[in-house]
Structure formats: structure tokens, C-alpha cells
Coordinates of C-alpha atoms and ligand atoms in Angstrom, one line a residue:
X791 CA 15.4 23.1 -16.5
X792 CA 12.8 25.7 -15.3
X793 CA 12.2 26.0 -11.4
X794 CA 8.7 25.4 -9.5
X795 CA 7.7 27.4 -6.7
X796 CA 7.1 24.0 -5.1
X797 CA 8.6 20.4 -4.2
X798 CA 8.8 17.5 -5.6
X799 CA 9.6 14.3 -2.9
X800 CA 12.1 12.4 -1.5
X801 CA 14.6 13.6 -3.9
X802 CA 17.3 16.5 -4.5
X803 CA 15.1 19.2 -6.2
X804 CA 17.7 19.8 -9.2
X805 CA 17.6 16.3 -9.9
X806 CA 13.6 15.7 -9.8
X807 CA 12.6 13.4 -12.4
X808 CA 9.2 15.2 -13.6
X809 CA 6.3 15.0 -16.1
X810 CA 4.5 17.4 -18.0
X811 CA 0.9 16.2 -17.6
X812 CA -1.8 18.1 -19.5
X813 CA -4.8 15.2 -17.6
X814 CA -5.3 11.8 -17.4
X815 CA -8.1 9.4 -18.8
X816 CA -8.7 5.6 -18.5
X817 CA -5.1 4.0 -17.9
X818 CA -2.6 7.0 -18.9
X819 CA -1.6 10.4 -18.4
X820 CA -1.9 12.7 -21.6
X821 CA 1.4 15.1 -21.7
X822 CA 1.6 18.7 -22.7
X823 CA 3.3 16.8 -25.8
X824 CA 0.0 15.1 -26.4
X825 CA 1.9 11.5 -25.7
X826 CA -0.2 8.9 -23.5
X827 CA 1.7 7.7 -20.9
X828 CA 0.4 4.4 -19.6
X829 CA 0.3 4.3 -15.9
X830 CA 1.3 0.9 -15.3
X831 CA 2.1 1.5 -11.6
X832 CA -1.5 3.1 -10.6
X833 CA 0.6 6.3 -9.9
X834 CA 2.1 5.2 -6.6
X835 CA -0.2 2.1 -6.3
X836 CA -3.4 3.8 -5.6
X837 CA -4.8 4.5 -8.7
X838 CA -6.4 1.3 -8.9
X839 CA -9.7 2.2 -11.2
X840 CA -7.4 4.2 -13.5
X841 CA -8.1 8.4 -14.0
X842 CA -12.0 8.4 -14.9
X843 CA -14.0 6.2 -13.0
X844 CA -17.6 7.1 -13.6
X845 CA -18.7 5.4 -10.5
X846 CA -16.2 7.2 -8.0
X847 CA -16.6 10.4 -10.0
X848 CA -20.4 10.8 -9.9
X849 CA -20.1 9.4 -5.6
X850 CA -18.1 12.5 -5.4
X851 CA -20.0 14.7 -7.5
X852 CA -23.3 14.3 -5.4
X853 CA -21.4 14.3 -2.1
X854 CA -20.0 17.6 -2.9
X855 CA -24.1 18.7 -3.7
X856 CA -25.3 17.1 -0.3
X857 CA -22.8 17.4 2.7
X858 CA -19.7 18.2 1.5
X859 CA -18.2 19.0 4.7
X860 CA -18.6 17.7 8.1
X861 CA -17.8 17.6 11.8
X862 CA -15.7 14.9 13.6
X863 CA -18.8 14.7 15.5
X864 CA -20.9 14.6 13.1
X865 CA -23.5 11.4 12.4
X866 CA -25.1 10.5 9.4
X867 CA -26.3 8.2 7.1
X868 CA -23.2 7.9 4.8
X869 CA -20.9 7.6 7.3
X870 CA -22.7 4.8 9.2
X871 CA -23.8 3.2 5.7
X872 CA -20.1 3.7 4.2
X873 CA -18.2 2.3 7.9
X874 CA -20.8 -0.9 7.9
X875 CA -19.8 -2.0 4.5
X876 CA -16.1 -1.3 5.0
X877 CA -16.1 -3.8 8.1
X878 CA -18.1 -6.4 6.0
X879 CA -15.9 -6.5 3.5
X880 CA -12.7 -6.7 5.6
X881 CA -14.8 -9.6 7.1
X882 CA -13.6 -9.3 10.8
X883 CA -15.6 -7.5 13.0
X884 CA -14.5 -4.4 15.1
X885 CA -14.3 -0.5 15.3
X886 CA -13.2 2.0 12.3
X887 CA -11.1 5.4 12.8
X888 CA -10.7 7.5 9.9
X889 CA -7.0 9.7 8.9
X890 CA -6.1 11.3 5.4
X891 CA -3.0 9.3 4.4
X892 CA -1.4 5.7 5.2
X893 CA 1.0 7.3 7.2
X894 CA -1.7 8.5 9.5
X895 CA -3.5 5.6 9.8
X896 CA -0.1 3.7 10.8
X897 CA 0.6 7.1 13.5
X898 CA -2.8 6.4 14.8
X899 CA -2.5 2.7 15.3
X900 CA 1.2 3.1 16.7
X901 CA -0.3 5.2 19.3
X902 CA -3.3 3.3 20.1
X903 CA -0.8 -0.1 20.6
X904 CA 1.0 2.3 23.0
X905 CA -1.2 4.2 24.8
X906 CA -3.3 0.7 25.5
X907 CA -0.5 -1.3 26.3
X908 CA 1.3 0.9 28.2
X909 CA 4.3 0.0 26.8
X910 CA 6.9 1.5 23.9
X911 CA 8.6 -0.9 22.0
X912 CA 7.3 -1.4 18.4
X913 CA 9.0 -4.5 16.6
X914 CA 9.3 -4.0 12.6
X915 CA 11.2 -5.4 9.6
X916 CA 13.9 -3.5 8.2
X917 CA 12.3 -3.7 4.4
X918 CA 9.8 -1.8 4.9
X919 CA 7.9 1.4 4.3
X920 CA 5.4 2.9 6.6
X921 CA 4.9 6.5 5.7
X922 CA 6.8 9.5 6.3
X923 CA 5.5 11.1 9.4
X924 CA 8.5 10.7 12.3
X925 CA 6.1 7.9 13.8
X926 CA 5.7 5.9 10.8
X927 CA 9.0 7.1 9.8
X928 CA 10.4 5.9 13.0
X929 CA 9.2 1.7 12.5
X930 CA 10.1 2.3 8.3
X931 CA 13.6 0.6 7.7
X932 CA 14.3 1.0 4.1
X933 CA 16.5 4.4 2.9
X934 CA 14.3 6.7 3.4
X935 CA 14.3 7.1 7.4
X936 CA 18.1 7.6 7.5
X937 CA 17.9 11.6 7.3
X938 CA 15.5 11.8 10.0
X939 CA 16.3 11.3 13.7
X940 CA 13.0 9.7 14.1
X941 CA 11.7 7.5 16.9
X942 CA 14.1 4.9 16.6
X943 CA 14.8 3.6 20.1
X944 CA 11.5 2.6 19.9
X945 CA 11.8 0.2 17.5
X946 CA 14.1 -3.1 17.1
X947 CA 14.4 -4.7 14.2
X948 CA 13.4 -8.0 13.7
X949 CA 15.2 -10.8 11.7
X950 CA 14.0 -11.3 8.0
X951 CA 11.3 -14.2 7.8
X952 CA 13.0 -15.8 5.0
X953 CA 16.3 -16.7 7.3
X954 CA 13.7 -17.5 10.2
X955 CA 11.0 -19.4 8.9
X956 CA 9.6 -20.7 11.8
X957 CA 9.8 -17.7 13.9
X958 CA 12.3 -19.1 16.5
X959 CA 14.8 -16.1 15.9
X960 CA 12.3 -13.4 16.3
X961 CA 11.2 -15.7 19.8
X962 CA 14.7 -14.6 21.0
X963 CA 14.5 -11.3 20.3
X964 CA 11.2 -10.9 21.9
X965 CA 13.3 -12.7 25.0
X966 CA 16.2 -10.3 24.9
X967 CA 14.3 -7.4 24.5
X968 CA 11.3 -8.2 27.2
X969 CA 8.2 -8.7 26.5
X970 CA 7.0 -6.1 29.2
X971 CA 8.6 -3.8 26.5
X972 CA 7.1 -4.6 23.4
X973 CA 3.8 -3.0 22.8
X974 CA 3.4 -3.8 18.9
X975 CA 4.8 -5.6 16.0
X976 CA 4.0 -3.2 12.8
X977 CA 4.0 -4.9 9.0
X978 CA 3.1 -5.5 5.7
X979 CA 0.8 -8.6 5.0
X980 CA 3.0 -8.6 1.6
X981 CA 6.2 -6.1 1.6
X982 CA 4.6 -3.9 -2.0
X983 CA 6.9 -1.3 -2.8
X984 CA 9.9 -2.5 -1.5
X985 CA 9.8 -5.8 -3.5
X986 CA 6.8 -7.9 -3.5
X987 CA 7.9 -10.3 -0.8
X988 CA 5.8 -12.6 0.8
X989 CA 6.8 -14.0 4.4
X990 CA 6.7 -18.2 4.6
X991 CA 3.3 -19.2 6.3
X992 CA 4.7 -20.8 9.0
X993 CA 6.5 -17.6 10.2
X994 CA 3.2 -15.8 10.6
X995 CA 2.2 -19.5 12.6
X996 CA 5.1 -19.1 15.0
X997 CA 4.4 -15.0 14.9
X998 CA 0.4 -16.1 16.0
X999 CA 2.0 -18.8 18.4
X1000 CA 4.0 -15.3 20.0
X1001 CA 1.4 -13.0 20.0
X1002 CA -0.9 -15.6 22.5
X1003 CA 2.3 -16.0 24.6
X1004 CA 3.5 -12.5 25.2
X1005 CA 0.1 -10.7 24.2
X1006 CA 1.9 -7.9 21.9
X1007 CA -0.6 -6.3 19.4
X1008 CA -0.4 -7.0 15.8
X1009 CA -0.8 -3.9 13.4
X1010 CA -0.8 -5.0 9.8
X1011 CA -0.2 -2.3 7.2
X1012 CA -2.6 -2.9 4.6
X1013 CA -1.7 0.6 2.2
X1014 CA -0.7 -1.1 -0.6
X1015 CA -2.2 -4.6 -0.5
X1016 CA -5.8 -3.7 0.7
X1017 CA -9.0 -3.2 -1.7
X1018 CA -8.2 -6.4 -4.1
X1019 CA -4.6 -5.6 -5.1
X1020 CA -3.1 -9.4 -3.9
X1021 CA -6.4 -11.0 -5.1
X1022 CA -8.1 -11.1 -1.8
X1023 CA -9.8 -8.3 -0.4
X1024 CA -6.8 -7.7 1.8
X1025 CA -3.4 -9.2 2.2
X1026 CA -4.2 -10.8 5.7
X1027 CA -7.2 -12.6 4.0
X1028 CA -4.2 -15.0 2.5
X1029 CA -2.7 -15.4 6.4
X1030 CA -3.4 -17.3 9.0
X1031 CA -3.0 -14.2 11.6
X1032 CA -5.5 -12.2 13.6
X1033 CA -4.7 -8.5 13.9
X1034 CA -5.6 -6.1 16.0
X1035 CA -5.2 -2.9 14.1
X1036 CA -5.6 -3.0 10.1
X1037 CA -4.1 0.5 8.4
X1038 CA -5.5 1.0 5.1
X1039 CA -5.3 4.3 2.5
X1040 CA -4.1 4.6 -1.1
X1041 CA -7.2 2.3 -3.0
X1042 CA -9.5 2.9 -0.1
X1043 CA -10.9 6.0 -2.6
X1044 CA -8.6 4.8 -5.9
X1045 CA -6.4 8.3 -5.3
X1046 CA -9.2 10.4 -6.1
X1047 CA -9.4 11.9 -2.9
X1048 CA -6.9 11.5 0.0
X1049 CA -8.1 9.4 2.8
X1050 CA -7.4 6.7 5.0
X1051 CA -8.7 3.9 7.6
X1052 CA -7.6 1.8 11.2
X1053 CA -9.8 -0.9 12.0
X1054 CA -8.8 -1.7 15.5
X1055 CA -10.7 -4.9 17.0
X1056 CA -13.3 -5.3 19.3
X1057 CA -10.9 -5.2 22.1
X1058 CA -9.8 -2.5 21.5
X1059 CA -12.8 -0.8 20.9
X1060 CA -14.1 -2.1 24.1
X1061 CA -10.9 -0.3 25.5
X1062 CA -12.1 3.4 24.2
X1063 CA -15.5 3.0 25.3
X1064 CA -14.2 4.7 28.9
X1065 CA -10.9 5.7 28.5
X1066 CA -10.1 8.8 26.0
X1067 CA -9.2 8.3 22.5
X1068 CA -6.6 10.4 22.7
X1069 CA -6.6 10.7 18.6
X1070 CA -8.1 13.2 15.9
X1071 CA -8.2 15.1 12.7
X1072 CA -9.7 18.0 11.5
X1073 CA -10.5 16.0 8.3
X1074 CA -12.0 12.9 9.8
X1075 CA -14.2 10.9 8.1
X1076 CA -14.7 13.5 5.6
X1077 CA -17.8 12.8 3.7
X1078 CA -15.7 12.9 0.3
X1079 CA -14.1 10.1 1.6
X1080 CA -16.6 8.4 2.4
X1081 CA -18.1 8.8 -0.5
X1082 CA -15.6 7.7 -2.5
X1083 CA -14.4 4.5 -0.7
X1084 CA -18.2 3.4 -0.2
X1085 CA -18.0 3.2 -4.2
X1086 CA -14.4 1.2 -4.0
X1087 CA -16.1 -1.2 -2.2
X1088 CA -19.1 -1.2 -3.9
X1089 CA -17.3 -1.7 -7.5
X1090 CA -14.8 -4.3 -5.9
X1091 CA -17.4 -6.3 -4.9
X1092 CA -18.9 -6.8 -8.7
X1093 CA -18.4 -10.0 -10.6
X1094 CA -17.1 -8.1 -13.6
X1095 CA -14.0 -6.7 -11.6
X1096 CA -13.3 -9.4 -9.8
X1097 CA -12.6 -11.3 -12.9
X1098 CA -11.0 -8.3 -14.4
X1099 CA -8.3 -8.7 -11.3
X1100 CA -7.8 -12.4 -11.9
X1101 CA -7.6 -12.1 -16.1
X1102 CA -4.6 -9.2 -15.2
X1103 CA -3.1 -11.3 -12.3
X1104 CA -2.7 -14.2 -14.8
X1105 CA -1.3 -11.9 -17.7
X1106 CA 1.1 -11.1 -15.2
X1107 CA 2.3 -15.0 -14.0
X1108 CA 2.2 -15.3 -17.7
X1109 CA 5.3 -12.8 -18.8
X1110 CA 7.2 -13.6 -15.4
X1111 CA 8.5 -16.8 -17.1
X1112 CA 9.0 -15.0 -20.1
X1113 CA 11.0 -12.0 -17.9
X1114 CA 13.2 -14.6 -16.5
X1115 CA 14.4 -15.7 -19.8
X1116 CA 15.9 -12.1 -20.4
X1117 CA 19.9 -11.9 -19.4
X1118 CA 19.7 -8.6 -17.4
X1119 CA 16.5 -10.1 -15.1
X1120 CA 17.4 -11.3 -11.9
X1121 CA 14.0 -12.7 -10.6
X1122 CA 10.5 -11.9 -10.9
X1123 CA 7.5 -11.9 -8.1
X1124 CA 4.0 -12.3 -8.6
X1125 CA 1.5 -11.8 -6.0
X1126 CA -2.1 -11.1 -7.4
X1127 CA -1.5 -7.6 -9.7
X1128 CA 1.5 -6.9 -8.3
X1129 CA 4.8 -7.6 -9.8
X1130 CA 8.7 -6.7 -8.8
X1131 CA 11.4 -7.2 -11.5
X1132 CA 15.0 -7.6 -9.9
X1133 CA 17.4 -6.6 -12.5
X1134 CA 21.0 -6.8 -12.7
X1135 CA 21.6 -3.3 -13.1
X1136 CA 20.3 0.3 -12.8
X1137 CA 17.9 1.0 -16.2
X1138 CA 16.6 4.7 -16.2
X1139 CA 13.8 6.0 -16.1
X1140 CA 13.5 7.6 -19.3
X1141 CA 13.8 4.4 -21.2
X1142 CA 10.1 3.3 -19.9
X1143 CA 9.0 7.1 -20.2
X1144 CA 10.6 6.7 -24.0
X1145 CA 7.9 3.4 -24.3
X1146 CA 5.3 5.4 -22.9
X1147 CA 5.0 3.7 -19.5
X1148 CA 4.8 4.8 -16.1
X1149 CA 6.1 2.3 -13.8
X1150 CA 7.5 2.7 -10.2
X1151 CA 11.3 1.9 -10.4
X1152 CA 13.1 1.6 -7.2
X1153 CA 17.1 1.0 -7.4
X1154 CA 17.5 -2.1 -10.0
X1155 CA 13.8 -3.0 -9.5
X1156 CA 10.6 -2.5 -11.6
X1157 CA 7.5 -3.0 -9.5
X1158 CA 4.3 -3.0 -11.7
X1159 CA 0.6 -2.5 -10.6
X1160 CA -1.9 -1.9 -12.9
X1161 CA -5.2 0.3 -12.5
X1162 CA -7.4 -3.3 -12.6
X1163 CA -9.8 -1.4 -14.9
X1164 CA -6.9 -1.8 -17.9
X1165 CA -7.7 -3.6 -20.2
X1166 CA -5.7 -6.9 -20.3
X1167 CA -4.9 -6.6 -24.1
X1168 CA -3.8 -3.3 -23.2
X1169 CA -1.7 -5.1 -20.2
X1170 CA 0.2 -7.5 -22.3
X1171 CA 0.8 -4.9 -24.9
X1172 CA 2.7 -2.7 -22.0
X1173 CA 4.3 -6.0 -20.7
X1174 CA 5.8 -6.7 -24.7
X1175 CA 7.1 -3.1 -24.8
X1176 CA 8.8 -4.0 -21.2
X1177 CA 10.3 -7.6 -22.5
X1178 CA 11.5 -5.4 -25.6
X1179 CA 13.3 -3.1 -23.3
X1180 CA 14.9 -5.1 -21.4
X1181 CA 16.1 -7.6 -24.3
X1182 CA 17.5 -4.9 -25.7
X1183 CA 19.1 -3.7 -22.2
X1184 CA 20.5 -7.6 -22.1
X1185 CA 22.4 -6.8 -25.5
X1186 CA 24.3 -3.9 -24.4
Ligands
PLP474 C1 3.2 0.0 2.8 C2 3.0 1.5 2.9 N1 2.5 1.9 4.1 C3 2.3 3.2 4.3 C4 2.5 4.2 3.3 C5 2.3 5.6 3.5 O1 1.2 6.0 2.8 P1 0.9 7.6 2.5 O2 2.0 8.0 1.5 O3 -0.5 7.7 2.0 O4 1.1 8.3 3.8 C6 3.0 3.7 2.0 C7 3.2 4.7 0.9 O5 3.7 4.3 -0.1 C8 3.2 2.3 1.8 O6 3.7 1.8 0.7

């Protein structure tokens, strides 16, 4: 195995799983062996419009000719135009700040909650993923904040909302803890890549019933499920909660340029108008960005793409009966184009590469989330490769 005079993440470096990728198109990566390789997991969920969308392309391509660079400071019409049609399409009103990754925009709104409320404590679930600065890393729970002696005594974990459906445990905690400590509670609207969980409605009830008691801000990590991805524009648009900071990235540009969002409310807002935003990037609001998620929205908000997210959502409820049939499958969870396969036992990776499919495989789970520019027949040819698979995994 030939060495690289660079990383590859979140694993050993002599055991990196890799792939020779001569470019990409449409849906799939083209290898150096000429073999498309479907990406059926929109890379790490943000390749939404697939590898060659025209309209993102050509929003880029005449940035890059008109003000490719700019100041934080700096005003003008894309950025006003772009921020405007960002906070009409969340549908809430309030006050954008711009970062480079998801795991900025969660820093940012971690600090914000603190700075503001003066206090430290951030509550968080212990499946979850946040990003993989120390702060982010800090309210993350799943396996990949163990190595780091991040921020953790600012964080408690809360108890699962499937064993407290009404809230009532997570009311103790908040008792035991103090409520003159808690400053935040940070999560996903729907948990993406660690399983594609949804809370029960009445725990985000009892969570809104807390929030009005104790007056702890809401952040709602919205990386993986914003921009269409559960069938709403955003994950919260299914709940009946009210945040107060929004962290968005990953399909906020589609992947083809890094960048990232915190809508904060109008409280908030009103907060910064005198005291210092204590916050700041070299890269912010970067008119590429801009650029680029001003056409996200834009192309979300056509007919023929929002039927193109409902036709794949429904191919997908469609095979998740047929994937519970199959003796190795443990369940399967559909929420909008997202879907996690909980198998019985550990299936590498190569098998999928060997059907020439990218999907994200986590432990004994598949998660799948297609670019919603694939085609659907295209979809449900992928999704026959993957019942073949695993039939044939069943057998062994
Ligand atoms: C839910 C969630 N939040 C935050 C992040 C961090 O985003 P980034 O890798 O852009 O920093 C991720 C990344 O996978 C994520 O899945």
C-alpha cells in the first residue's frame, strides 16, 4: 500500500480505507480504473445535487469573475440578497452569522448561548455528532470524542428520548444539575449519521414546556438535515420547538465549496446590537459561499426538485419493507431521503465498493442519502444491488 504525504480522518493511517478517484459527474465518482462508483451517501451527506450541478457551477464561476474575495466587513448586494433568502426560507425570522464548516457553526452558537447567558452548562444526547473542533467535540457523545480531553465538564448528558418520552427525566436532570447552570441544550432535529432517529413529539413538547420554565437556549444542529434532506426545508420544520440558534453547513453549498451558517433569533440579535460579538473568521461570508448557497436555495425551491425529493423519499419507504425481509437486517429507518440499515453483523466495505456504491457504513449500519438530483430509476437500481448483497450476506 503506497504512502501519502497527507491524512486521511478519523482512522489509523495504515488501515485507511481509500479510493482512487480520477473525477466525478452526475451521481458517481469515476476511478483511475475507469469504474463509476455511485455515491449513494452524497459523499458525507452533503453532496446533495450530485458532482456537476450546472446551476451551482456557473454561481461560482461568475462570483469568482465579480468579487471573489471579500472583507468581514464588507457590504454588498450578494451578501444582503443571498442572507434575505436564507432567512425566508428557514421561515423564522432573525439574524445570520456565517463559519466554513458545521463544526464552526455549532463552536459559534456554543459560545454565543454562553457568553449571553452567562452560564456553562451545555446539555446534549450521548448519540450524537457535532463536529470535531474541542467545542463541538466537547457536547459530541458518540466514539469519536473519547481521545480528546475535550470540554466535557461542560456538558451532561441527557437521558435518551425514547426511554423519556414525555420529558419528565430530562426535568430532573435539569433539577439536579441547576438551572442557573445550564446555558444551552445542543441537538439534532433528527440524529443523521448516527442512525436516523427521530425523538417522539411529545418529548420535544415537554423539552418546549422546559425551555419557558428555566429559560435555557435551544441550539438545534441542522448539518445534516437542513436544505430538504428530511422533506422539509429543515428538520425543525417537522417539530413543534422554537430555537434560538439554527447551525447549518454541509447542503448549504451542496459540498462544492466549504461553508457554513448560525441563525440566532431576534433576541439574540437584539443582544449584539450593544454588546461585542465576540466571534469571527477570516473567511466570513465569503462571497463563494454565498454564491453558491444563494443557488441551493434557489434550486430547492423549484417544483421539479421538490418532487424529485418526494419520488426518492418514496423509493426509499418502498425497499425498507423489502430490507426487513432480509435475515441479516435488523431494522430499517426512513425519514425523508435518509435511510439507516441496522444489520446483524459487520459487512465491509469493499462488498458495496465491489457493487459500485458509495454508501456511509458506520459499525453494523448502512446509512443512505442520495444526491436528490439521482435519478430514481437509478435509486432503485442501487437499492436492488443493496437487497442482492445483503441476501447473499443472509446465506452465509
Ligand atoms: C450532525 C452534524 N453536525 C455537525 C457536523 C460537523 O460538520 P463539519 O464536518 O462540516 O464540521 C457533522 C458532520 O458530519 C454532523 O453530521
Amino acid at each position: 500500500m503506497s504512502d501519502h504525504p497527507f491524512y486521511f480522518t478519523w482512522t489509523a493511517q495504515l488501515k485507511a480505507l481509500r479510493i482512487e478517484i480520477e473525477k466525478s459527474r452526475d451521481c458517481y465518482y469515476l476511478t483511475t480504473e475507469g469504474r463509476k462508483l455511485y455515491d449513494l451517501s452524497s459523499t458525507s451527506y452533503q453532496a446533495a445535487f450530485g458532482h456537476s450541478f450546472s446551476p451551482i457551477k456557473k454561481a461560482i464561476q461568475s462570483q469568482l469573475n465579480s468579487l471573489p474575495i471579500s472583507s468581514p466587513k464588507g457590504v454588498f448586494e450578494l451578501k444582503q440578497r443571498a442572507t434575505q433568502k436564507l432567512i425566508e426560507y428557514l421561515n423564522i425570522p432573525g439574524k445570520i452569522f456565517y463559519t466554513v464548516s458545521g463544526a464552526e457553526s455549532i463552536e459559534n452558537a456554543l459560545k454565543m448561548a454562553r457568553q449571553i447567558s452567562g452560564k456553562e452548562i451545555i446539555l446534549a444526547r450521548k448519540n450524537s455528532y457535532h463536529g470535531a473542533s474541542l467545542g463541538a467535540l466537547s457536547v459530541t457523545g458518540d466514539w469519536r470524542t473519547k481521545d480528546h480531553k475535550s470540554l466535557s465538564k461542560w456538558t451532561k448528558r441527557i437521558p435518551d428520548p425514547q426511554v423519556d418520552p414525555n420529558a419528565e427525566k430530562l426535568a430532573q436532570l435539569i433539577e439536579k444539575i441547576g438551572a442557573q447552570k445550564i446555558a444551552a441544550i445542543c441537538l439534532e432535529t433528527f440524529i443523521g449519521g448516527n442512525g436516523v432517529i427521530s425523538a417522539p413529539l411529545s418529548w420535544w413538547r415537554g423539552l418546549a414546556k422546559l425551555k419557558k420554565k428555566y429559560g435555557f437556549f435551544i441550539i438545534l444542529d441542522e448539518v445534516v438535515c437542513g436544505f430538504g434532506r428530511t422533506g422539509k426545508p429543515f428538520g425543525f420544520h417537522h417539530l413543534p420547538i422554537k430555537p434560538d440558534f439554527i447551525c447549518m453547513a454541509k447542503i448549504i453549498t451542496g459540498g462544492y465549496i466549504p461553508f457554513g451558517a448560525v441563525w440566532t433569533s431576534k433576541e439574540i440579535a437584539s443582544y449584539y446590537k450593544s454588546n461585542t460579538l465576540s466571534c469571527g473568521l477570516t473567511n466570513y461570508a465569503h462571497p463563494l459561499g454565498l454564491s453558491a448557497m444563494e443557488s441551493v436555495i434557489d434550486s430547492l425551491k423549484t417544483t421539479q426538485l421538490k418532487e424529485q425529493i418526494k419520488e426518492l423519499s418514496h423509493g426509499l419507504e418502498t425497499y425498507k419493507e423489502k430490507f426487513e425481509l432480509i435475515g441479516v437486517v435488523n431494522e430499517v429507518r426512513v425519514i425523508g431521503t435518509l435511510m439507516a440499515i441496522d444489520l446483524k453483523k459487520n459487512i465491509p466495505f469493499q462488498r458495496f465498493i465491489d457493487e459500485d456504491i458509495l454508501v456511509a457504513l458506520v459499525g453494523q449500519r448502512i446509512i443512505i442519502a442520495p444526491p436528490f438530483t439521482m435519478r430514481p430509476s437509478i435509486l432503485k437500481k442501487l437499492l436492488k444491488r443493496i437487497e442482492g448483497l445483503l441476501k447473499e450476506d443472509s446465506h452465509e
